Structure formats: C-alpha cells, structure tokens
Coordinates of C-alpha atoms in Angstrom, one line a residue:
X1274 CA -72.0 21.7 -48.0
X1275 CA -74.2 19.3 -50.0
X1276 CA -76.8 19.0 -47.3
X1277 CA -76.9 22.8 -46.7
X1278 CA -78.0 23.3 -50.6
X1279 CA -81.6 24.1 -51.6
X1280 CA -82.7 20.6 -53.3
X1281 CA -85.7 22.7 -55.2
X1282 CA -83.5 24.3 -57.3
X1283 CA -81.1 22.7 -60.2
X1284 CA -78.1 25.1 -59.4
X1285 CA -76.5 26.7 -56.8
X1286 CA -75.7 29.8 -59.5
X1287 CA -76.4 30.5 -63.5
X1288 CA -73.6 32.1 -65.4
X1289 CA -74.7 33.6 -68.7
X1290 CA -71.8 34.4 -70.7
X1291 CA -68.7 31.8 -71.4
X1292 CA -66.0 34.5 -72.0
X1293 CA -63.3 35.4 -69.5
X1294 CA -65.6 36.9 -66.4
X1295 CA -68.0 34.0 -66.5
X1296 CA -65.4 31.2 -66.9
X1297 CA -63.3 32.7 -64.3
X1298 CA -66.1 32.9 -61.9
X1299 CA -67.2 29.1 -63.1
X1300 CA -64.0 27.9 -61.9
X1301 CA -63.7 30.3 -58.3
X1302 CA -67.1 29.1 -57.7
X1303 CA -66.7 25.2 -58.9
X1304 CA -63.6 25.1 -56.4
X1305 CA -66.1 26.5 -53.4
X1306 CA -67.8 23.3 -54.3
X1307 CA -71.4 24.8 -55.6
X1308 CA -73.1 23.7 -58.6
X1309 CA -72.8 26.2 -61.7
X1310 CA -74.3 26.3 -65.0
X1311 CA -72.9 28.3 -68.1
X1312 CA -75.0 29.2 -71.0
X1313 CA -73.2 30.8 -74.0
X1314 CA -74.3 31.4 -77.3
X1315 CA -70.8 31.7 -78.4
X1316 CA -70.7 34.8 -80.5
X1317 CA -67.9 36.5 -78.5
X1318 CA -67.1 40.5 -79.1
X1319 CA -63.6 39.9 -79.5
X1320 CA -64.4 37.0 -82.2
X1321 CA -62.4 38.9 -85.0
X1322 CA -59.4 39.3 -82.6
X1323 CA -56.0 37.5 -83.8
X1324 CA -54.8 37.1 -79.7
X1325 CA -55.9 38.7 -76.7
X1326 CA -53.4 40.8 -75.1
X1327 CA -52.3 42.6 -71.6
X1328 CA -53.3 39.0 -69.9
X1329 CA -50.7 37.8 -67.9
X1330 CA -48.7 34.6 -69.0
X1331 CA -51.4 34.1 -71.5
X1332 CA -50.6 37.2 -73.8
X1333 CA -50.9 37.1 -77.8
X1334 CA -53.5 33.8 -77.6
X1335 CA -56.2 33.4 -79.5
X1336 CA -59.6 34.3 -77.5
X1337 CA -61.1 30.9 -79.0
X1338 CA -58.0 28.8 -77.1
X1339 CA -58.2 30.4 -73.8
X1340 CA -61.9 29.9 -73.7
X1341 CA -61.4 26.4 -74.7
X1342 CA -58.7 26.1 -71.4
X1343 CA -61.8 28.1 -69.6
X1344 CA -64.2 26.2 -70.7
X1345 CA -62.5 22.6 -69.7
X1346 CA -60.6 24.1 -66.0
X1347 CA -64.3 24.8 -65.3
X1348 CA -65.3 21.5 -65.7
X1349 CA -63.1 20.3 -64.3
X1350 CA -64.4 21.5 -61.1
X1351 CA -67.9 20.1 -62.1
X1352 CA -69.0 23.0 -64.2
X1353 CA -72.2 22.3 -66.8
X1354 CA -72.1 24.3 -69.9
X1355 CA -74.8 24.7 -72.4
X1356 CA -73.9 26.3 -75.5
X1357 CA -77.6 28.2 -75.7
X1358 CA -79.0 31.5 -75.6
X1359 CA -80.9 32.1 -72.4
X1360 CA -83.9 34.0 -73.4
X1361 CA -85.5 35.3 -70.2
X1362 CA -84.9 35.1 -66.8
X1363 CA -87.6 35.3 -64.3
X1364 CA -87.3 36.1 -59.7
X1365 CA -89.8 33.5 -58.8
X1366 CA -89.6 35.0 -55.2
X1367 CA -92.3 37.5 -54.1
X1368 CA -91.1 38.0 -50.5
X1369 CA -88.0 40.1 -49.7
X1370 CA -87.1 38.0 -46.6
X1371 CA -87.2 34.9 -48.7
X1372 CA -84.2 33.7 -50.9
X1373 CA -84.0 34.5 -54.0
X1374 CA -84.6 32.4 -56.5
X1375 CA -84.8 32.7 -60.1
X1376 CA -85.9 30.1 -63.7
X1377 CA -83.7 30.5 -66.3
X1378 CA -85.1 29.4 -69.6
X1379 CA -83.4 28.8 -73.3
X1380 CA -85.1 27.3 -76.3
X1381 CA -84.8 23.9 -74.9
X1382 CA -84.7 23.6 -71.3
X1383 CA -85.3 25.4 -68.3
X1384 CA -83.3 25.9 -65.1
X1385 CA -83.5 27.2 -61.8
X1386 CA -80.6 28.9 -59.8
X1387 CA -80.6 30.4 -56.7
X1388 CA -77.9 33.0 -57.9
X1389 CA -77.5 34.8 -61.5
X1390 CA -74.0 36.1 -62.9
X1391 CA -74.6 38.5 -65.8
X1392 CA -71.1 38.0 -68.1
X1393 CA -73.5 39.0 -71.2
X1394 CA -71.0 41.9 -72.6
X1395 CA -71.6 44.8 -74.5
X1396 CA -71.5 44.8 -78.7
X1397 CA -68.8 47.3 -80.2
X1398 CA -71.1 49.5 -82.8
X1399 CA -68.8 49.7 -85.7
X1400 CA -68.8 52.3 -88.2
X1401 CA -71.0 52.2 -91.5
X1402 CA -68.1 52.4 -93.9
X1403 CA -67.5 50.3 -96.6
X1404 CA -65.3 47.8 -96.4
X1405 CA -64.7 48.5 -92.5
X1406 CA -65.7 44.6 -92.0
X1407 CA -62.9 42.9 -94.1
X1408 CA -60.5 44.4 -92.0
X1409 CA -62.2 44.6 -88.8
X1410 CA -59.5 42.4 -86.3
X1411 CA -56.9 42.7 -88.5
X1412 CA -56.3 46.4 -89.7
X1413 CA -59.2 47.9 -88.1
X1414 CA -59.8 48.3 -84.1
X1415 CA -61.4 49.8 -81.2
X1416 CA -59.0 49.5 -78.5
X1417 CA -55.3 50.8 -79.1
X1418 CA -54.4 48.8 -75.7
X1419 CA -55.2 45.6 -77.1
X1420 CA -53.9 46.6 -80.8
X1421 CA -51.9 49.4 -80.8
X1422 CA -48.5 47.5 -80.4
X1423 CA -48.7 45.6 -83.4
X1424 CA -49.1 48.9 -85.4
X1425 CA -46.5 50.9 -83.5
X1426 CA -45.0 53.4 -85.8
X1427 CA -47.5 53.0 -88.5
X1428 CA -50.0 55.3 -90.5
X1429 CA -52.7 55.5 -88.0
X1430 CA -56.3 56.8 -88.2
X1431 CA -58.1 57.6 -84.7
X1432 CA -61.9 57.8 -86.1
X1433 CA -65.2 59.3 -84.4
X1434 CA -67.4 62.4 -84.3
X1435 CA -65.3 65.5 -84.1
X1436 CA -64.1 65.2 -80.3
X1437 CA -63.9 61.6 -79.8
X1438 CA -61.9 61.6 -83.3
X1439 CA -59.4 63.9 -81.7
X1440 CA -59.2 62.4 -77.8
X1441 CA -58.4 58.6 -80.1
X1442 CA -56.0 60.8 -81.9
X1443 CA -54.2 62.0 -78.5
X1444 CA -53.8 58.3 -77.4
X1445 CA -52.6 57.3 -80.8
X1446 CA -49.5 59.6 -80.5
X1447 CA -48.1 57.8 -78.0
X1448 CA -47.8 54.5 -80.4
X1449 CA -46.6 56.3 -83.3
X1450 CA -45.9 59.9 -84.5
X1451 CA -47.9 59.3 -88.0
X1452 CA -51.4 60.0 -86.3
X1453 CA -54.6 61.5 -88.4
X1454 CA -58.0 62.2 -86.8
X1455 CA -60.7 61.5 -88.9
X1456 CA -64.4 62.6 -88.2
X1457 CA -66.1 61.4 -91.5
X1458 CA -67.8 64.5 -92.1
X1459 CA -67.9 66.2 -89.2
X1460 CA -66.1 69.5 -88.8
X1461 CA -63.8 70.2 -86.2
X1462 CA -63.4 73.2 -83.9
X1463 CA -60.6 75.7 -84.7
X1464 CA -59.7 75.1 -80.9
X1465 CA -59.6 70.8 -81.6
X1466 CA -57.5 71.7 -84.8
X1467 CA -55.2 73.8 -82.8
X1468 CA -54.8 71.1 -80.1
X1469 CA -54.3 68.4 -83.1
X1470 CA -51.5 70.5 -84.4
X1471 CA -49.2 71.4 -81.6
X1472 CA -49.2 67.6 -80.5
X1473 CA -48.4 66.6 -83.8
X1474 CA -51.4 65.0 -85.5
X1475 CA -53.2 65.6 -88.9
X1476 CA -56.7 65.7 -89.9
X1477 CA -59.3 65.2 -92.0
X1478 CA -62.8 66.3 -91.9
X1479 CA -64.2 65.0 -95.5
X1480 CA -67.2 62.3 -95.8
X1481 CA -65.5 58.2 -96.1
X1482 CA -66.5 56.4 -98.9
X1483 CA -64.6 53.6 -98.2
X1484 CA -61.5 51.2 -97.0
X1485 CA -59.3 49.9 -99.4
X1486 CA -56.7 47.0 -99.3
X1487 CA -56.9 43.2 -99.7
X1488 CA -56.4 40.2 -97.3
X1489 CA -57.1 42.3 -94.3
X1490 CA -54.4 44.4 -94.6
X1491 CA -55.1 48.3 -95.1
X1492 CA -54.0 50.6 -97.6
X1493 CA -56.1 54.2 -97.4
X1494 CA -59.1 55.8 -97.1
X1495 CA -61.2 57.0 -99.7
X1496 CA -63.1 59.9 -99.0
X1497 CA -66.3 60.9 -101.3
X1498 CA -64.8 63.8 -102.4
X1499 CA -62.5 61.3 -104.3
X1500 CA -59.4 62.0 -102.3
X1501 CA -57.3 59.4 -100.5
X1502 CA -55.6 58.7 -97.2
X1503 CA -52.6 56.1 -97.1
X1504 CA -52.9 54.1 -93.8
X1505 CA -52.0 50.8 -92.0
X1506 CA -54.2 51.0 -89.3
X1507 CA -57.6 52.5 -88.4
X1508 CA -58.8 52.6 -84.2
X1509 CA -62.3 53.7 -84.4
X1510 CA -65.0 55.3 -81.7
X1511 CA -68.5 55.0 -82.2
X1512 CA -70.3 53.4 -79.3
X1513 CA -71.0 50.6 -77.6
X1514 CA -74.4 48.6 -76.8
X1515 CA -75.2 45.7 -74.3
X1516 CA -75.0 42.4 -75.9
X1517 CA -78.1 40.9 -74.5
X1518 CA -81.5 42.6 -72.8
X1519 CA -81.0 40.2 -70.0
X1520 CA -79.9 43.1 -67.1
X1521 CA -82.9 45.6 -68.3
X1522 CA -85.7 42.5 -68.5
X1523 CA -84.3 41.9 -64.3
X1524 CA -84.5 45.3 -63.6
X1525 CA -81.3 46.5 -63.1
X1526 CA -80.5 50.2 -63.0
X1527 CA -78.1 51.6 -66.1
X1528 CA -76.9 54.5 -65.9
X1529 CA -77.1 57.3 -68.8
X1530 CA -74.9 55.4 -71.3
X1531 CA -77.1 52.0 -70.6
X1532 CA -73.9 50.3 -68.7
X1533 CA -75.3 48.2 -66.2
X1534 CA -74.9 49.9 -62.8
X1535 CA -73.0 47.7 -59.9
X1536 CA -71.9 48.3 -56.4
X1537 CA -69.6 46.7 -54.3
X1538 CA -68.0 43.3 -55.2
X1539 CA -70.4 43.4 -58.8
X1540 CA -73.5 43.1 -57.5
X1541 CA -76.3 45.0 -59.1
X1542 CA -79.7 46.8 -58.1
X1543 CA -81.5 43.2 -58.0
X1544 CA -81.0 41.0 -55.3
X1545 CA -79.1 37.9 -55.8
X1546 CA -78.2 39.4 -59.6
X1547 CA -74.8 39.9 -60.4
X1548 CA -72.8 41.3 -63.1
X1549 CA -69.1 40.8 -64.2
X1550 CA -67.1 41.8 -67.5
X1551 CA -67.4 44.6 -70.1
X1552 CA -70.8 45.3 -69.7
X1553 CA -70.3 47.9 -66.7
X1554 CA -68.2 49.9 -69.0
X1555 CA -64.5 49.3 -66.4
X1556 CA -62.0 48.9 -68.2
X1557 CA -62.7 46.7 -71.2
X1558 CA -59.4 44.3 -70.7
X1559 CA -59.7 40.6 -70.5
X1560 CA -58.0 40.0 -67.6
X1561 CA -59.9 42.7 -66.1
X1562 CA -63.5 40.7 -66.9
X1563 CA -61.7 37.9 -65.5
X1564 CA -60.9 39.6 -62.6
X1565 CA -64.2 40.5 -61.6
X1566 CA -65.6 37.1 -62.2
X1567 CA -63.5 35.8 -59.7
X1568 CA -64.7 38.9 -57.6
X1569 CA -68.5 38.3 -58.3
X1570 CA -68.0 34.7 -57.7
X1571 CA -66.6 35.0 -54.0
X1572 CA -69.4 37.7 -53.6
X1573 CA -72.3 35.1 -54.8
X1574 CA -70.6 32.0 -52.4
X1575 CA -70.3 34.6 -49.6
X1576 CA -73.7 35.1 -50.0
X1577 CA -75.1 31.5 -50.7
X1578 CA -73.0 30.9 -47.3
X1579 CA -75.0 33.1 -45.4
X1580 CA -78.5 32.2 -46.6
X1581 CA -77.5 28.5 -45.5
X1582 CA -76.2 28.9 -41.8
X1583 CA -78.1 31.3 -39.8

C-alpha cells in the first residue's frame, strides 16, 4: 500500500474533530493502513456531561475517558493528533478528473491530505436564563435519552417556544408523570393546552427570571412575575448551530436548518469531503457519531483504493 500512496501530500486523510466520529474513523482508517491526522481544539459539546450514555459496554463514562481510550487506540494504529484549531481548508485541485487534494492549515503548521473527514459538531444554543450555566450537565439538559434516566420520576421542566415546549413535554412523560412545559413567555394555543392536559402535563407560560439551587443541583424556577416553580430537572429546546465554518468555507450544501447535507456512506456535496457525527442533525447519540465514523472511514479508503489502482 505504501508505494501506491501519493508522496506529495503529508496524509492520506485529515480528520478535524477528536470526539467519537473522528476517533472512530482514525482507528477504522489506521487499521486499513493509511496515514491520518486529527486536529481538535478540544472544546467538546458534551464537555459538561457527567458520562455518556446509550454506548454499548462503555455506558455512564465520562466523555473525557473515552476520548482519552480514542485518542490512544488511534495511535496505536499510527494516528497523529494535533490538538489545534484548523482554520481553513483549501481544494488545491482545479481539474475534476484529477484527485483531489486539499491544505489544511492551523495557526502553526500546514498539512496536506488527500481526503477530509468533517467530525466538527454542532454547538447546543442554550437558553438566556440566569443561572441556566451552573447547572447545565448536571440539572439542566438537552437530550432526555442521554439524561432522562437519572431524573426518572422527578419534577421535570421540558422548555422551548410554545410547541417545542410542549412536543419536549410529550417525551418527558414517559420518564416521569411530574412533567411541566415551560415557554418563558410565550403563550400557548388552547388546542397545545388541551393536548398538555389530557396526557397529564402542566404548564406555564410566564417570563423566567431565573434558576435557583446550589452545587448544580436544581430547586425551581423563578418567573418575573415573582412566582416559583419547584423542580429537579430542566430538558431545554432552543436550537442548534455548527461548531465550526469549516463545511460552509468548502462548499457544502446545508439544508434549511444549516445541518450539513450528506449522501450515501457521509459523503458530502464536495468531492473527496466527508462528514461524520452530529453535525448532519441524525440522531445526536455518541455511538451513533461513532458509527458513522467508522462508515465514512471505509467510504474515504474505498475511495483512496480506487484512485490508486486503475
């Protein structure tokens, strides 16, 4: 395979991203025996998270240790990893019938690959409440797959604009039966109230103020009309925006939501640019972005393979 590899170029494929899609595919692609670099900037969504959860045998862990096993199974199989943010990216080929080829540059070096994996992410847009941060990972989430289980039974608040309130409040219920949809202002149809009621939920429509507890545990929700609401646990919906600018500076087509657009086996709209993880808006698991690193990484070596024998 060596000989086969394009000697003008420093890697065979750039990853940029070091969570669980771009480690997964660092390690499928170091055992096909090509040369991969990771660049990371390590500020990883799930950085608040107290364990990653609904990945098989490695449930409950903290995200930091299994992207330190990541991080050394990948180099293991020969793996370099630069913990930089890449700043641009840049096709250096002109020519549709030539290979691609792209330079990949960071504040202190530059590299070329002949393959780019896009594991960048998307940034979870949280609310502009007070006191939302101290508890954010702790008392205060976005997914109720990763976190519900850990508040099972308890006081829960699903919180959004008027109908993504209530949809969060209909996937609460089935982690407890103590459920109330906030909007933070915004007031709700009769027809949303209606649905609220007969599937046992509550509501509230006023303005927050603020959190309140201590040590990252919850205790209510002041509103600004200087009433309270007693909770354990708020799930919140308020967006989502990708992580880095790297997939619009390529080119690659997002659709109406700005999720990156990809096709078959995670490729995108740019030729030899790939894109694995939570920034196609799939389901947001972490076993899921591994899963489609490892897809995206048999996709780029199939690919490699048939650019070198013709």
């Amino acid at each position: 395979m060596g000989a086969l590899n394009d000697c003008s170029v420093d890697f065979d494929v750039t990853i940029v991203g070091g969570g669980p899609a771009g480690l997964c595919a660092a390690i499928t692609l170091g055992r096909a025996c090509r040369r991969v670099v990771i660049f990371d900037h390590g500020k990883p969504r799930n950085h608040a998270s107290q364990g990653v959860h609904c990945f098989l045998g490695l449930d409950g862990l903290l995200p930091a240790e299994i992207r330190k096993r990541g991080l050394r199974e990948a180099a293991s199989y020969g793996a370099t990893y630069h913990n930089a943010e890449v700043l641009s990216i840049a096709c250096l080929t002109n020519s549709p019938e030539a290979p691609a080829r792209f330079r990949v540059h960071t504040a202190d070096r530059d590299v070329t690959a002949r393959a780019i994996l896009l594991a960048t992410g998307v940034v979870d847009l949280l609310p502009d409440i007070a006191g939302l941060r101290d508890f954010y990972g702790r008392s205060v989430h976005h997914c109720p797959y990763c976190d519900g289980w850990e508040h099972r039974d308890a006081r829960l608040v699903a919180l959004g604009t008027s109908q993504s309130a209530v949809k969060l409040a209909a996937t609460l219920r089935g982690w407890s039966d103590k459920v109330t949809a906030c909007t933070g202002g915004e007031p709700l149809s009769a027809v949303s109230r209606e649905f609220l009621a007969r599937n046992g939920a509550a509501w509230r429509e006023q303005a927050i103020r603020r959190l309140t507890g201590s040590g990252g545990v919850l205790a209510g929700m002041e509103f600004a009309d200087g009433s309270t609401l007693e909770c354990d646990a708020v799930f919140f919906s308020s967006g989502q925006a990708q992580r880095s600018p790297l997939p619009a500076m390529l080119g690659c087509d997002c659709d109406d939501e700005g999720l990156v657009a990809t096709g078959e086996k995670q490729c995108t709209s740019v030729r030899g640019v790939y894109l694995a993880g939570d920034a196609d808006g799939d389901v947001q698991f972490a076993i899921a972005a591994a899963a489609e690193g490892a897809i995206a990484a048999t996709a780029i070596n199939a690919a490699l393979l048939e650019e070198e024998f013709k």
